[in-house]
Every structure is written in structure tokens, then in C-alpha cells.
mmCIF file of C-alpha atoms in Angstrom:
data_model
loop_
_atom_site.group_PDB
_atom_site.id
_atom_site.type_symbol
_atom_site.label_atom_id
_atom_site.label_comp_id
_atom_site.label_asym_id
_atom_site.label_seq_id
_atom_site.Cartn_x
_atom_site.Cartn_y
_atom_site.Cartn_z
ATOM 1 C CA MET A 1 -43.559 14.616 -155.134
ATOM 2 C CA ALA A 2 -46.877 15.042 -153.379
ATOM 3 C CA ARG A 3 -50.073 14.829 -155.417
ATOM 4 C CA GLY A 4 -51.401 18.258 -156.321
ATOM 5 C CA ARG A 5 -48.147 20.187 -155.961
ATOM 6 C CA CYS A 6 -47.532 22.240 -159.077
ATOM 7 C CA VAL A 7 -43.987 22.874 -160.272
ATOM 8 C CA PHE A 8 -43.479 25.613 -162.837
ATOM 9 C CA LEU A 9 -40.382 24.921 -164.879
ATOM 10 C CA LYS A 10 -39.902 28.581 -165.786
ATOM 11 C CA ASP A 11 -39.493 29.348 -162.056
ATOM 12 C CA LEU A 12 -36.666 26.864 -161.495
ATOM 13 C CA ARG A 13 -34.036 29.573 -161.770
ATOM 14 C CA CYS A 14 -31.480 28.259 -159.315
ATOM 15 C CA THR A 15 -29.147 25.870 -161.119
ATOM 16 C CA CYS A 16 -28.849 23.523 -158.165
ATOM 17 C CA ALA A 17 -32.649 23.489 -157.859
ATOM 18 C CA MET A 18 -32.881 22.541 -161.535
ATOM 19 C CA THR A 19 -30.352 19.777 -161.008
ATOM 20 C CA ASP A 20 -32.185 18.468 -157.943
ATOM 21 C CA PHE A 21 -35.379 18.465 -159.985
ATOM 22 C CA CYS A 22 -33.762 16.457 -162.804
ATOM 23 C CA ILE A 23 -32.430 13.993 -160.227
ATOM 24 C CA LEU A 24 -35.886 13.702 -158.700
ATOM 25 C CA LEU A 25 -37.396 12.955 -162.107
ATOM 26 C CA ILE A 26 -34.804 10.261 -162.756
ATOM 27 C CA GLN A 27 -35.473 8.708 -159.360
ATOM 28 C CA ILE A 28 -39.202 8.696 -159.979
ATOM 29 C CA ARG A 29 -38.885 7.330 -163.524
ATOM 30 C CA SER A 30 -36.392 4.679 -162.392
ATOM 31 C CA GLY A 31 -38.461 3.445 -159.472
ATOM 32 C CA ILE A 32 -35.807 4.501 -156.969
ATOM 33 C CA LEU A 33 -38.434 6.591 -155.203
ATOM 34 C CA ASN A 34 -41.756 4.918 -154.422
ATOM 35 C CA THR A 35 -43.631 8.155 -155.099
ATOM 36 C CA VAL A 36 -46.989 8.853 -156.647
ATOM 37 C CA PHE A 37 -46.340 11.076 -159.677
ATOM 38 C CA ASN A 38 -49.276 12.873 -161.211
ATOM 39 C CA SER A 39 -48.138 14.318 -164.548
ATOM 40 C CA ASN A 40 -51.071 16.717 -164.527
ATOM 41 C CA CYS A 41 -49.414 18.607 -161.685
ATOM 42 C CA LEU A 42 -46.401 19.472 -163.778
ATOM 43 C CA LYS A 43 -46.651 22.485 -166.054
ATOM 44 C CA LEU A 44 -43.857 22.618 -168.607
ATOM 45 C CA GLU A 45 -43.146 25.729 -170.613
ATOM 46 C CA ARG A 46 -40.465 25.746 -173.281
ATOM 47 C CA PRO A 47 -37.781 28.197 -172.152
ATOM 48 C CA ARG A 48 -37.036 31.186 -174.332
ATOM 49 C CA THR A 49 -33.339 30.534 -174.132
ATOM 50 C CA GLY A 50 -33.152 26.728 -174.169
ATOM 51 C CA HIS A 51 -31.408 26.370 -170.799
ATOM 52 C CA PRO A 52 -29.680 22.965 -170.924
ATOM 53 C CA LEU A 53 -31.215 21.783 -167.654
ATOM 54 C CA GLN A 54 -34.686 22.854 -168.703
ATOM 55 C CA THR A 55 -34.203 21.022 -171.994
ATOM 56 C CA ALA A 56 -33.041 17.974 -170.012
ATOM 57 C CA VAL A 57 -36.276 17.964 -168.018
ATOM 58 C CA LEU A 58 -38.349 18.055 -171.204
ATOM 59 C CA LEU A 59 -36.258 15.214 -172.620
ATOM 60 C CA LEU A 60 -36.601 13.094 -169.476
ATOM 61 C CA LEU A 61 -40.359 13.402 -169.517
ATOM 62 C CA SER A 62 -40.590 12.598 -173.221
ATOM 63 C CA LEU A 63 -38.768 9.260 -172.912
ATOM 64 C CA PRO A 64 -40.894 6.107 -172.687
ATOM 65 C CA ASN A 65 -41.200 4.479 -169.279
ATOM 66 C CA SER A 66 -39.331 1.432 -170.543
ATOM 67 C CA VAL A 67 -36.082 3.385 -170.769
ATOM 68 C CA ASP A 68 -33.829 2.689 -167.773
ATOM 69 C CA LEU A 69 -32.494 5.987 -166.436
ATOM 70 C CA SER A 70 -30.967 4.776 -163.174
ATOM 71 C CA HIS A 71 -27.445 4.754 -164.604
ATOM 72 C CA GLN A 72 -27.799 8.460 -165.364
ATOM 73 C CA LEU A 73 -28.420 9.388 -161.737
ATOM 74 C CA ALA A 74 -24.810 9.261 -160.530
ATOM 75 C CA LYS A 75 -23.592 11.028 -163.658
ATOM 76 C CA LEU A 76 -26.066 13.857 -163.184
ATOM 77 C CA GLN A 77 -25.129 14.278 -159.533
ATOM 78 C CA LEU A 78 -21.461 14.532 -160.490
ATOM 79 C CA MET A 79 -22.325 17.126 -163.119
ATOM 80 C CA GLU A 80 -24.090 19.381 -160.595
ATOM 81 C CA GLU A 81 -21.091 21.567 -159.834
ATOM 82 C CA LYS A 82 -20.324 22.027 -163.519
ATOM 83 C CA MET A 83 -23.931 22.916 -164.229
ATOM 84 C CA LYS A 84 -23.732 25.856 -161.844
ATOM 85 C CA ILE A 85 -21.576 27.750 -164.304
ATOM 86 C CA LEU A 86 -23.767 27.241 -167.362
ATOM 87 C CA VAL A 87 -24.881 30.876 -167.296
ATOM 88 C CA PRO A 88 -21.810 32.829 -168.427
ATOM 89 C CA ILE A 89 -20.551 35.688 -166.310
ATOM 90 C CA LEU A 90 -20.210 38.969 -168.136
ATOM 91 C CA HIS A 91 -16.633 40.140 -168.458
ATOM 92 C CA PRO A 92 -16.040 43.691 -167.147
ATOM 93 C CA SER A 93 -15.378 44.802 -170.721
ATOM 94 C CA GLN A 94 -18.932 43.710 -171.627
ATOM 95 C CA VAL A 95 -20.557 45.894 -168.971
ATOM 96 C CA THR A 96 -20.851 49.610 -169.650
ATOM 97 C CA THR A 97 -19.524 51.471 -166.621
ATOM 98 C CA ILE A 98 -20.430 55.127 -166.187
ATOM 99 C CA ASP A 99 -18.358 57.390 -163.950
ATOM 100 C CA VAL A 100 -21.127 59.631 -162.614
ATOM 101 C CA SER A 101 -18.676 62.264 -161.412
ATOM 102 C CA GLN A 102 -17.755 62.942 -165.055
ATOM 103 C CA LEU A 103 -21.349 63.857 -165.913
ATOM 104 C CA HIS A 104 -20.692 67.144 -164.103
ATOM 105 C CA GLN A 105 -17.467 67.981 -165.902
ATOM 106 C CA ASP A 106 -17.027 69.754 -169.249
ATOM 107 C CA SER A 107 -19.578 69.358 -172.034
ATOM 108 C CA HIS A 108 -17.329 67.141 -174.154
ATOM 109 C CA THR A 109 -16.770 64.656 -171.319
ATOM 110 C CA ARG A 110 -20.496 64.594 -170.580
ATOM 111 C CA SER A 111 -21.398 64.036 -174.235
ATOM 112 C CA VAL A 112 -19.052 61.030 -174.419
ATOM 113 C CA LEU A 113 -20.753 59.479 -171.380
ATOM 114 C CA VAL A 114 -24.208 60.268 -172.710
ATOM 115 C CA ARG A 115 -23.368 58.410 -175.932
ATOM 116 C CA SER A 116 -22.170 55.438 -173.852
ATOM 117 C CA ILE A 117 -25.449 55.457 -171.943
ATOM 118 C CA HIS A 118 -27.344 55.566 -175.241
ATOM 119 C CA ARG A 119 -25.549 52.459 -176.525
ATOM 120 C CA ALA A 120 -26.012 50.588 -173.248
ATOM 121 C CA CYS A 121 -29.747 51.339 -173.117
ATOM 122 C CA GLN A 122 -30.201 50.211 -176.706
ATOM 123 C CA GLU A 123 -27.998 47.135 -176.641
ATOM 124 C CA MET A 124 -28.447 45.657 -173.150
ATOM 125 C CA GLY A 125 -30.922 47.754 -171.186
ATOM 126 C CA PHE A 126 -28.585 48.178 -168.248
ATOM 127 C CA PHE A 127 -25.249 49.583 -167.123
ATOM 128 C CA GLN A 128 -23.400 50.124 -163.871
ATOM 129 C CA VAL A 129 -22.210 53.310 -162.215
ATOM 130 C CA ILE A 130 -19.136 54.208 -160.174
ATOM 131 C CA ASN A 131 -18.155 57.374 -158.289
ATOM 132 C CA HIS A 132 -21.870 57.902 -157.751
ATOM 133 C CA GLY A 133 -21.528 59.971 -154.608
ATOM 134 C CA ILE A 134 -23.109 57.511 -152.166
ATOM 135 C CA SER A 135 -20.500 56.629 -149.584
ATOM 136 C CA LYS A 136 -19.586 53.106 -148.579
ATOM 137 C CA THR A 137 -20.720 53.908 -145.046
ATOM 138 C CA VAL A 138 -24.214 54.766 -146.282
ATOM 139 C CA THR A 139 -24.534 51.643 -148.459
ATOM 140 C CA GLU A 140 -23.155 49.298 -145.791
ATOM 141 C CA ASN A 141 -25.397 50.773 -143.095
ATOM 142 C CA ALA A 142 -28.441 50.388 -145.340
ATOM 143 C CA LEU A 143 -27.658 46.747 -146.154
ATOM 144 C CA GLY A 144 -26.811 46.031 -142.516
ATOM 145 C CA SER A 145 -30.027 47.541 -141.158
ATOM 146 C CA LEU A 146 -32.065 45.648 -143.710
ATOM 147 C CA SER A 147 -30.340 42.399 -142.788
ATOM 148 C CA ASN A 148 -31.050 43.080 -139.105
ATOM 149 C CA PHE A 149 -34.717 43.633 -139.914
ATOM 150 C CA PHE A 150 -34.943 40.281 -141.684
ATOM 151 C CA ASP A 151 -33.312 38.630 -138.652
ATOM 152 C CA LEU A 152 -36.185 39.761 -136.406
ATOM 153 C CA PRO A 153 -38.736 37.198 -135.212
ATOM 154 C CA MET A 154 -41.416 36.549 -137.809
ATOM 155 C CA ASP A 155 -44.214 37.943 -135.633
ATOM 156 C CA GLN A 156 -42.505 41.369 -135.654
ATOM 157 C CA LYS A 157 -42.041 41.358 -139.428
ATOM 158 C CA LYS A 158 -45.589 40.189 -140.063
ATOM 159 C CA LEU A 159 -46.903 43.384 -138.510
ATOM 160 C CA PHE A 160 -46.246 44.786 -141.992
ATOM 161 C CA SER A 161 -47.764 41.894 -143.950
ATOM 162 C CA SER A 162 -50.652 42.610 -146.285
ATOM 163 C CA ASP A 163 -52.324 41.195 -149.383
ATOM 164 C CA ASP A 164 -52.923 44.757 -150.584
ATOM 165 C CA ILE A 165 -50.152 45.507 -153.074
ATOM 166 C CA SER A 166 -50.862 49.256 -152.854
ATOM 167 C CA LYS A 167 -49.873 49.451 -149.172
ATOM 168 C CA PRO A 168 -47.023 51.979 -148.699
ATOM 169 C CA VAL A 169 -45.187 49.542 -146.398
ATOM 170 C CA ARG A 170 -45.555 45.838 -147.093
ATOM 171 C CA PHE A 171 -43.637 42.733 -145.958
ATOM 172 C CA VAL A 172 -43.874 39.482 -147.906
ATOM 173 C CA THR A 173 -42.161 36.148 -147.422
ATOM 174 C CA ASN A 174 -42.108 33.424 -150.065
ATOM 175 C CA SER A 175 -39.054 32.388 -152.083
ATOM 176 C CA ARG A 176 -37.440 35.459 -150.546
ATOM 177 C CA ASP A 177 -38.207 37.910 -147.771
ATOM 178 C CA PHE A 178 -38.853 41.429 -148.963
ATOM 179 C CA ILE A 179 -40.189 44.704 -147.663
ATOM 180 C CA LYS A 180 -41.513 47.486 -149.866
ATOM 181 C CA LEU A 181 -41.267 51.095 -148.657
ATOM 182 C CA TYR A 182 -42.697 54.227 -150.232
ATOM 183 C CA ALA A 183 -39.916 56.782 -149.951
ATOM 184 C CA ASN A 184 -40.736 60.113 -151.631
ATOM 185 C CA PRO A 185 -41.337 62.581 -150.211
ATOM 186 C CA ILE A 186 -39.688 60.711 -147.397
ATOM 187 C CA GLU A 187 -41.221 62.846 -144.633
ATOM 188 C CA ASN A 188 -44.660 61.603 -145.720
ATOM 189 C CA TRP A 189 -43.793 57.949 -145.346
ATOM 190 C CA ILE A 190 -40.902 57.319 -142.967
ATOM 191 C CA ASP A 191 -43.089 57.266 -139.849
ATOM 192 C CA LEU A 192 -44.834 54.230 -141.344
ATOM 193 C CA TRP A 193 -41.559 52.340 -141.763
ATOM 194 C CA PRO A 194 -40.395 49.750 -139.219
ATOM 195 C CA HIS A 195 -38.865 51.331 -136.110
ATOM 196 C CA ASN A 196 -37.104 48.112 -135.167
ATOM 197 C CA PRO A 197 -34.131 47.774 -135.585
ATOM 198 C CA THR A 198 -33.682 51.227 -134.111
ATOM 199 C CA GLU A 199 -31.345 52.382 -136.901
ATOM 200 C CA PHE A 200 -33.617 51.133 -139.705
ATOM 201 C CA ARG A 201 -35.340 54.409 -140.539
ATOM 202 C CA GLU A 202 -32.187 56.500 -140.370
ATOM 203 C CA SER A 203 -30.023 54.113 -142.412
ATOM 204 C CA LEU A 204 -32.585 53.250 -145.090
ATOM 205 C CA GLY A 205 -33.907 56.818 -145.149
ATOM 206 C CA ARG A 206 -30.497 58.285 -145.850
ATOM 207 C CA TYR A 207 -29.791 55.774 -148.596
ATOM 208 C CA ALA A 208 -33.226 56.413 -150.145
ATOM 209 C CA ALA A 209 -32.607 60.167 -150.280
ATOM 210 C CA GLU A 210 -29.157 59.792 -151.816
ATOM 211 C CA VAL A 211 -30.161 57.193 -154.391
ATOM 212 C CA LYS A 212 -33.118 59.377 -155.428
ATOM 213 C CA ARG A 213 -30.705 62.255 -156.116
ATOM 214 C CA LEU A 214 -28.520 59.891 -158.114
ATOM 215 C CA SER A 215 -31.523 58.550 -160.036
ATOM 216 C CA ILE A 216 -32.562 62.038 -161.150
ATOM 217 C CA ASP A 217 -29.029 62.752 -162.403
ATOM 218 C CA ILE A 218 -28.891 59.481 -164.315
ATOM 219 C CA ILE A 219 -32.347 59.915 -165.843
ATOM 220 C CA GLY A 220 -31.260 63.400 -166.924
ATOM 221 C CA ALA A 221 -28.405 61.838 -168.894
ATOM 222 C CA MET A 222 -30.722 59.153 -170.286
ATOM 223 C CA VAL A 223 -33.315 61.577 -171.648
ATOM 224 C CA GLU A 224 -30.469 63.702 -173.005
ATOM 225 C CA SER A 225 -29.245 60.608 -174.839
ATOM 226 C CA LEU A 226 -32.686 60.487 -176.487
ATOM 227 C CA GLY A 227 -32.219 64.066 -177.689
ATOM 228 C CA LEU A 228 -34.787 65.440 -175.245
ATOM 229 C CA GLY A 229 -32.570 67.611 -173.039
ATOM 230 C CA PRO A 230 -31.362 66.823 -169.505
ATOM 231 C CA THR A 231 -34.218 68.658 -167.719
ATOM 232 C CA TYR A 232 -37.017 66.978 -169.692
ATOM 233 C CA LEU A 233 -38.543 65.155 -166.671
ATOM 234 C CA ARG A 234 -36.738 66.839 -163.806
ATOM 235 C CA SER A 235 -39.673 68.760 -162.282
ATOM 236 C CA SER A 236 -41.911 65.685 -162.265
ATOM 237 C CA LEU A 237 -39.194 63.411 -160.897
ATOM 238 C CA GLY A 238 -38.671 65.647 -157.882
ATOM 239 C CA GLN A 239 -42.214 64.797 -156.840
ATOM 240 C CA GLY A 240 -42.117 61.332 -158.332
ATOM 241 C CA MET A 241 -42.882 57.988 -156.759
ATOM 242 C CA GLN A 242 -39.877 56.238 -155.272
ATOM 243 C CA MET A 243 -40.200 52.708 -153.958
ATOM 244 C CA ILE A 244 -37.468 51.045 -151.973
ATOM 245 C CA VAL A 245 -37.624 47.257 -152.033
ATOM 246 C CA GLY A 246 -35.290 45.425 -149.668
ATOM 247 C CA SER A 247 -34.876 41.681 -150.224
ATOM 248 C CA ARG A 248 -33.156 38.737 -148.625
ATOM 249 C CA TYR A 249 -32.607 35.660 -150.776
ATOM 250 C CA PRO A 250 -31.677 32.502 -148.865
ATOM 251 C CA ARG A 251 -28.589 30.728 -150.064
ATOM 252 C CA CYS A 252 -29.167 27.950 -152.556
ATOM 253 C CA SER A 253 -28.293 24.738 -150.721
ATOM 254 C CA SER A 254 -28.304 21.243 -152.151
ATOM 255 C CA SER A 255 -31.839 20.788 -150.787
ATOM 256 C CA SER A 256 -33.148 23.932 -152.463
ATOM 257 C CA SER A 257 -36.426 23.934 -154.331
ATOM 258 C CA ILE A 258 -37.699 27.040 -156.113
ATOM 259 C CA LEU A 259 -35.730 30.147 -155.226
ATOM 260 C CA GLY A 260 -35.039 33.646 -156.438
ATOM 261 C CA ILE A 261 -37.168 35.734 -158.795
ATOM 262 C CA SER A 262 -38.238 34.608 -162.254
ATOM 263 C CA SER A 263 -37.624 36.786 -165.296
ATOM 264 C CA HIS A 264 -39.422 40.127 -165.416
ATOM 265 C CA THR A 265 -39.056 43.771 -166.322
ATOM 266 C CA ASP A 266 -39.567 46.640 -163.884
ATOM 267 C CA HIS A 267 -42.415 49.126 -164.026
ATOM 268 C CA SER A 268 -40.210 52.106 -163.203
ATOM 269 C CA ILE A 269 -38.310 54.591 -165.355
ATOM 270 C CA ILE A 270 -35.130 53.131 -163.920
ATOM 271 C CA THR A 271 -34.209 50.758 -161.131
ATOM 272 C CA ILE A 272 -30.951 51.100 -159.197
ATOM 273 C CA ILE A 273 -29.730 47.980 -157.408
ATOM 274 C CA LEU A 274 -27.408 47.764 -154.421
ATOM 275 C CA GLU A 275 -26.466 44.210 -153.441
ATOM 276 C CA SER A 276 -24.335 42.381 -150.917
ATOM 277 C CA THR A 277 -23.303 39.692 -153.391
ATOM 278 C CA SER A 278 -23.949 38.840 -157.028
ATOM 279 C CA GLY A 279 -27.197 37.285 -158.182
ATOM 280 C CA VAL A 280 -28.645 39.402 -160.999
ATOM 281 C CA GLU A 281 -28.846 37.813 -164.434
ATOM 282 C CA ILE A 282 -29.933 39.792 -167.494
ATOM 283 C CA MET A 283 -31.251 38.681 -170.860
ATOM 284 C CA ASP A 284 -28.793 39.752 -173.548
ATOM 285 C CA PHE A 285 -30.786 41.059 -176.533
ATOM 286 C CA ALA A 286 -27.700 40.972 -178.737
ATOM 287 C CA ASP A 287 -26.889 37.315 -178.022
ATOM 288 C CA ASN A 288 -30.096 35.516 -178.938
ATOM 289 C CA ASN A 289 -31.690 36.458 -175.603
ATOM 290 C CA ALA A 290 -29.134 34.407 -173.690
ATOM 291 C CA TRP A 291 -28.959 34.823 -169.930
ATOM 292 C CA LYS A 292 -25.800 36.459 -168.584
ATOM 293 C CA SER A 293 -24.735 36.776 -164.963
ATOM 294 C CA VAL A 294 -23.746 40.287 -163.889
ATOM 295 C CA PRO A 295 -20.911 40.216 -161.339
ATOM 296 C CA ALA A 296 -21.144 42.335 -158.218
ATOM 297 C CA THR A 297 -18.272 44.795 -158.040
ATOM 298 C CA ASP A 298 -17.479 46.681 -154.863
ATOM 299 C CA GLY A 299 -18.579 50.301 -155.028
ATOM 300 C CA THR A 300 -20.784 49.928 -158.113
ATOM 301 C CA LEU A 301 -24.539 50.150 -158.498
ATOM 302 C CA LYS A 302 -26.553 48.525 -161.287
ATOM 303 C CA VAL A 303 -28.955 50.647 -163.349
ATOM 304 C CA LEU A 304 -31.781 48.883 -165.202
ATOM 305 C CA VAL A 305 -34.020 50.366 -167.895
ATOM 306 C CA GLY A 306 -37.662 50.126 -166.800
ATOM 307 C CA ASN A 307 -40.949 49.924 -168.684
ATOM 308 C CA HIS A 308 -41.671 53.635 -168.471
ATOM 309 C CA LEU A 309 -38.343 54.540 -170.078
ATOM 310 C CA GLU A 310 -39.085 52.091 -172.886
ATOM 311 C CA LEU A 311 -42.456 53.798 -173.262
ATOM 312 C CA LEU A 312 -40.963 57.320 -173.215
ATOM 313 C CA SER A 313 -38.392 56.326 -175.855
ATOM 314 C CA ASN A 314 -41.130 54.823 -178.061
ATOM 315 C CA GLY A 315 -39.253 51.527 -177.986
ATOM 316 C CA LEU A 316 -35.803 52.873 -178.799
ATOM 317 C CA TYR A 317 -34.692 51.665 -175.369
ATOM 318 C CA LYS A 318 -35.863 48.292 -174.081
ATOM 319 C CA SER A 319 -36.701 47.467 -170.496
ATOM 320 C CA VAL A 320 -34.346 44.668 -169.598
ATOM 321 C CA PHE A 321 -35.587 41.217 -168.681
ATOM 322 C CA HIS A 322 -33.758 40.146 -165.556
ATOM 323 C CA ARG A 323 -33.993 37.582 -162.802
ATOM 324 C CA VAL A 324 -32.287 36.816 -159.514
ATOM 325 C CA VAL A 325 -30.577 33.587 -158.549
ATOM 326 C CA PRO A 326 -29.480 32.995 -154.973
ATOM 327 C CA ASN A 327 -25.903 32.535 -153.860
ATOM 328 C CA PRO A 328 -24.884 28.943 -153.043
ATOM 329 C CA GLU A 329 -22.812 30.006 -150.027
ATOM 330 C CA ARG A 330 -24.519 32.955 -148.328
ATOM 331 C CA ASN A 331 -27.725 34.932 -148.112
ATOM 332 C CA ARG A 332 -28.016 37.765 -150.612
ATOM 333 C CA ILE A 333 -29.271 41.149 -149.419
ATOM 334 C CA SER A 334 -30.304 43.709 -152.007
ATOM 335 C CA ILE A 335 -31.984 47.104 -152.147
ATOM 336 C CA GLY A 336 -33.808 48.154 -155.295
ATOM 337 C CA SER A 337 -34.784 51.793 -155.766
ATOM 338 C CA PHE A 338 -37.577 52.256 -158.318
ATOM 339 C CA LEU A 339 -38.156 55.833 -159.507
ATOM 340 C CA SER A 340 -41.243 56.782 -161.486
ATOM 341 C CA LEU A 341 -43.392 59.801 -162.178
ATOM 342 C CA PRO A 342 -46.000 60.727 -159.550
ATOM 343 C CA MET A 343 -48.596 57.999 -159.061
ATOM 344 C CA GLU A 344 -51.272 59.366 -161.406
ATOM 345 C CA GLU A 345 -49.085 61.298 -163.851
ATOM 346 C CA ILE A 346 -49.149 59.924 -167.377
ATOM 347 C CA MET A 347 -46.044 58.714 -169.171
ATOM 348 C CA GLU A 348 -46.261 58.482 -172.952
ATOM 349 C CA PRO A 349 -43.901 58.381 -175.926
ATOM 350 C CA ALA A 350 -42.133 61.713 -176.374
ATOM 351 C CA VAL A 351 -43.648 63.615 -179.314
ATOM 352 C CA GLU A 352 -40.105 64.510 -180.412
ATOM 353 C CA LEU A 353 -39.507 60.812 -181.119
ATOM 354 C CA ILE A 354 -42.619 60.251 -183.232
ATOM 355 C CA ASP A 355 -42.860 60.865 -186.974
ATOM 356 C CA GLU A 356 -44.009 59.086 -190.121
ATOM 357 C CA GLN A 357 -41.069 56.690 -190.019
ATOM 358 C CA HIS A 358 -41.461 56.163 -186.247
ATOM 359 C CA PRO A 359 -45.180 56.033 -185.427
ATOM 360 C CA LYS A 360 -46.403 55.920 -181.841
ATOM 361 C CA ARG A 361 -45.928 52.370 -180.571
ATOM 362 C CA TYR A 362 -47.215 52.535 -176.987
ATOM 363 C CA LYS A 363 -50.308 53.692 -175.168
ATOM 364 C CA ALA A 364 -49.921 56.224 -172.367
ATOM 365 C CA SER A 365 -49.815 54.818 -168.838
ATOM 366 C CA SER A 366 -49.321 55.794 -165.212
ATOM 367 C CA LEU A 367 -47.950 54.043 -162.156
ATOM 368 C CA ASP A 368 -51.461 53.922 -160.740
ATOM 369 C CA GLU A 369 -52.626 52.032 -163.837
ATOM 370 C CA TYR A 370 -49.703 49.636 -163.460
ATOM 371 C CA ILE A 371 -50.759 48.764 -159.905
ATOM 372 C CA LYS A 372 -54.314 48.147 -161.118
ATOM 373 C CA PHE A 373 -52.858 45.955 -163.872
ATOM 374 C CA LEU A 374 -51.061 43.843 -161.265
ATOM 375 C CA SER A 375 -54.275 43.415 -159.332
ATOM 376 C CA SER A 376 -55.992 42.130 -162.472
ATOM 377 C CA LYS A 377 -53.528 39.215 -162.632
ATOM 378 C CA GLU A 378 -53.267 39.396 -166.405
ATOM 379 C CA GLU A 379 -51.027 36.775 -167.984
ATOM 380 C CA LYS A 380 -49.621 39.251 -170.504
ATOM 381 C CA SER A 381 -46.702 41.383 -169.302
ATOM 382 C CA TYR A 382 -47.375 45.029 -168.487
ATOM 383 C CA ILE A 383 -45.196 46.438 -171.246
ATOM 384 C CA GLU A 384 -46.776 44.098 -173.821
ATOM 385 C CA SER A 385 -50.224 45.318 -172.786
ATOM 386 C CA LEU A 386 -49.193 48.882 -173.686
ATOM 387 C CA LYS A 387 -48.013 48.159 -177.208
ATOM 388 C CA ILE A 388 -50.170 49.468 -180.043
#
């Protein structure tokens, strides 16, 4: 481990990366590697969920140097495959699945689904949708065009690189490649999007338009589940800010280091995720904040509660902490659609949800203020900064 390289334990999300890191520590502590180790370069943070591998790292570093760890090296290497399944996979029965087509049927059928959405938003902060009206052709073309973009030479992709997080089109490469695209109204932004591959604008543009329509329908059911009526935000959402974020996560090989995305919540009202393979893990509020892997099911889209829905609900719904771990066998391509109110329009707790027993718990905020918050590089999370 080179002097001066900082490793943040909370960012070691890939299980095989965690295992490699434990092995590296054992090799260093055992003298197998003749490596200068500067303990000041290692920042350890106790995990919220007590991940066994993270706990193992803390234990390894707490042992005196006199303890011989070399015999543990082979055992740990053999355990690597078993360690990859430490995060349990949610069973289909544990994931609320909403048939969107039934939201447009009779009032009784809709009310049953709305109650299911209410429970999901309270208990887990996410659900998945089927029969959402976006065809397989549209989703496959969008993922395919995005993958083709990431396959372009780096000099072509870096035409869209910028340190300015407010840029309407922005390419970044670090632990993943991603491109952010402003998408509503699409005619204002699409000419700024990449024109290579040639089908990029058409494929991503069509998906963006269809997932925006879906988002407005779903948010209508969500605000109805809060007792606010299905048209509560509809006029603002039509002119709202939609961001499309396309990502490619490299597969997690045995030589992996720090990969994926560490735990976070999204700024949006909701986020809808389309993915080529599984990789999303959510923090389960009801199970002592344990991490759970959400399987990818063909034809489904994942819906995550964002910060602005938590704010609107005055904390009744919680924005879900989630993270992404890469696939050990193949690259993962995903498209996140983030829908919010217009950039400068204020979101605040609904007055209908505030009374003496339920006082206002959040300050008002806008998407514009969120972007300024990011630029400030505050250590506190955005949603925590809004709590009264």
C-alpha cells in the first residue's frame, strides 16, 4: 500500500474488494508483503450495520503486532466466495410489486394499490413496478445506446467532462463511468446530448419521455397515499426537472479495489431505475438497518423514495439509503431517472400533514438549493440538513 493513499472503509462496498483488503492487511501484518504501511493513511469508520468483513478489518488492526496472522491468509482466501453472499437477497414476497396498469382501473382496485404503495414507502422506501407501459424495445435500446456510448474512446467521452456539477450534460469517470443529462423539457436539452453513437439521442430521448410520464403517474399515487389527492403536484411536475443518469459499473474482479457507489439517498421526489443486471442494495429500516440486495427481474423497474418526498410527507415516508455493488461477472449498465419540481420551486411539508401532534419537521428546499449544498461539500447529508 503506497504511502499517502487513503482508503475509506465505508466505501469498500464490493464484497470481493473487502476480502482483498482483509487479505492485504494480513499480508502486511504477517510480513508476507515488504510494504511500508502508514496507519495514518487509513480512515476507519464503524459501519452502521456491522458488516462482517468491515468488523474483521477493525479486528485485524486492533490485534498486537506480535500475533501471527499468516495462518489465516489461506482460510480467508477460501472464504471469499462464501463472503460474497453475506448480504441477503430479498425474496420476491418481500418486495412490493405494483402493477401500474391497475392504477387506471376501477376505484377499488386503485385504492388497494395506493394502500400497498403507502406501506412500501413507510416500511422500505422503495418498490418495483410491472406493466408500466414502457416496452422492452425502448428499454433495451436505451441500455444498448448507453453501453455503446461508454465503449467510445475516452477522448470522445471527455468532450462532456466538467467539474461544474450544474452542467446540463456532464460525463464523469471514477469508480464508474456516468453521464448526466437534463431531460425536461426534452426539446430544450437534447441538442446538447452526445450525437455519437448516432442512435443515442433518439433511444435515450424516447426512454426519458416515457419514464417521465410513468413517474408522474406513480407520484400521483404516492401523494394520494398521503391523503393529498392524485393531482396535488401534477402541474408542477409537468414542468419539473428530470435528470437522466446513465452509469456503467465495471465487473468486480478478484483484483478489484473500491467500486460501486457508497450509501446515499437521492435528492429527487422519486428515482426510477432501469438496469441490465442486479446491483442495488437497500437499507432495510425494519430489520435493524441491514443491507438487502434487490434482485433484478426482467420487465420491472425500481422506484426509490427521494429526499423531496420525505420532505413533502413531513417524515412519514423515508428516503431510502441505497448503494450499488458491481457484478462479479459482467459490467452493469443502469439508467436512473430523477424527477423533481422545477429547479427553483420550493418543496415543503404539506400543510395537510401538519398539526399539533405532527409539527413541521423539515425546512423548505428547492433543487437549486440542493445543488448549492453539494458544492459546499458539507459532511452532513442533505436531508439531515433540512431537519428542524
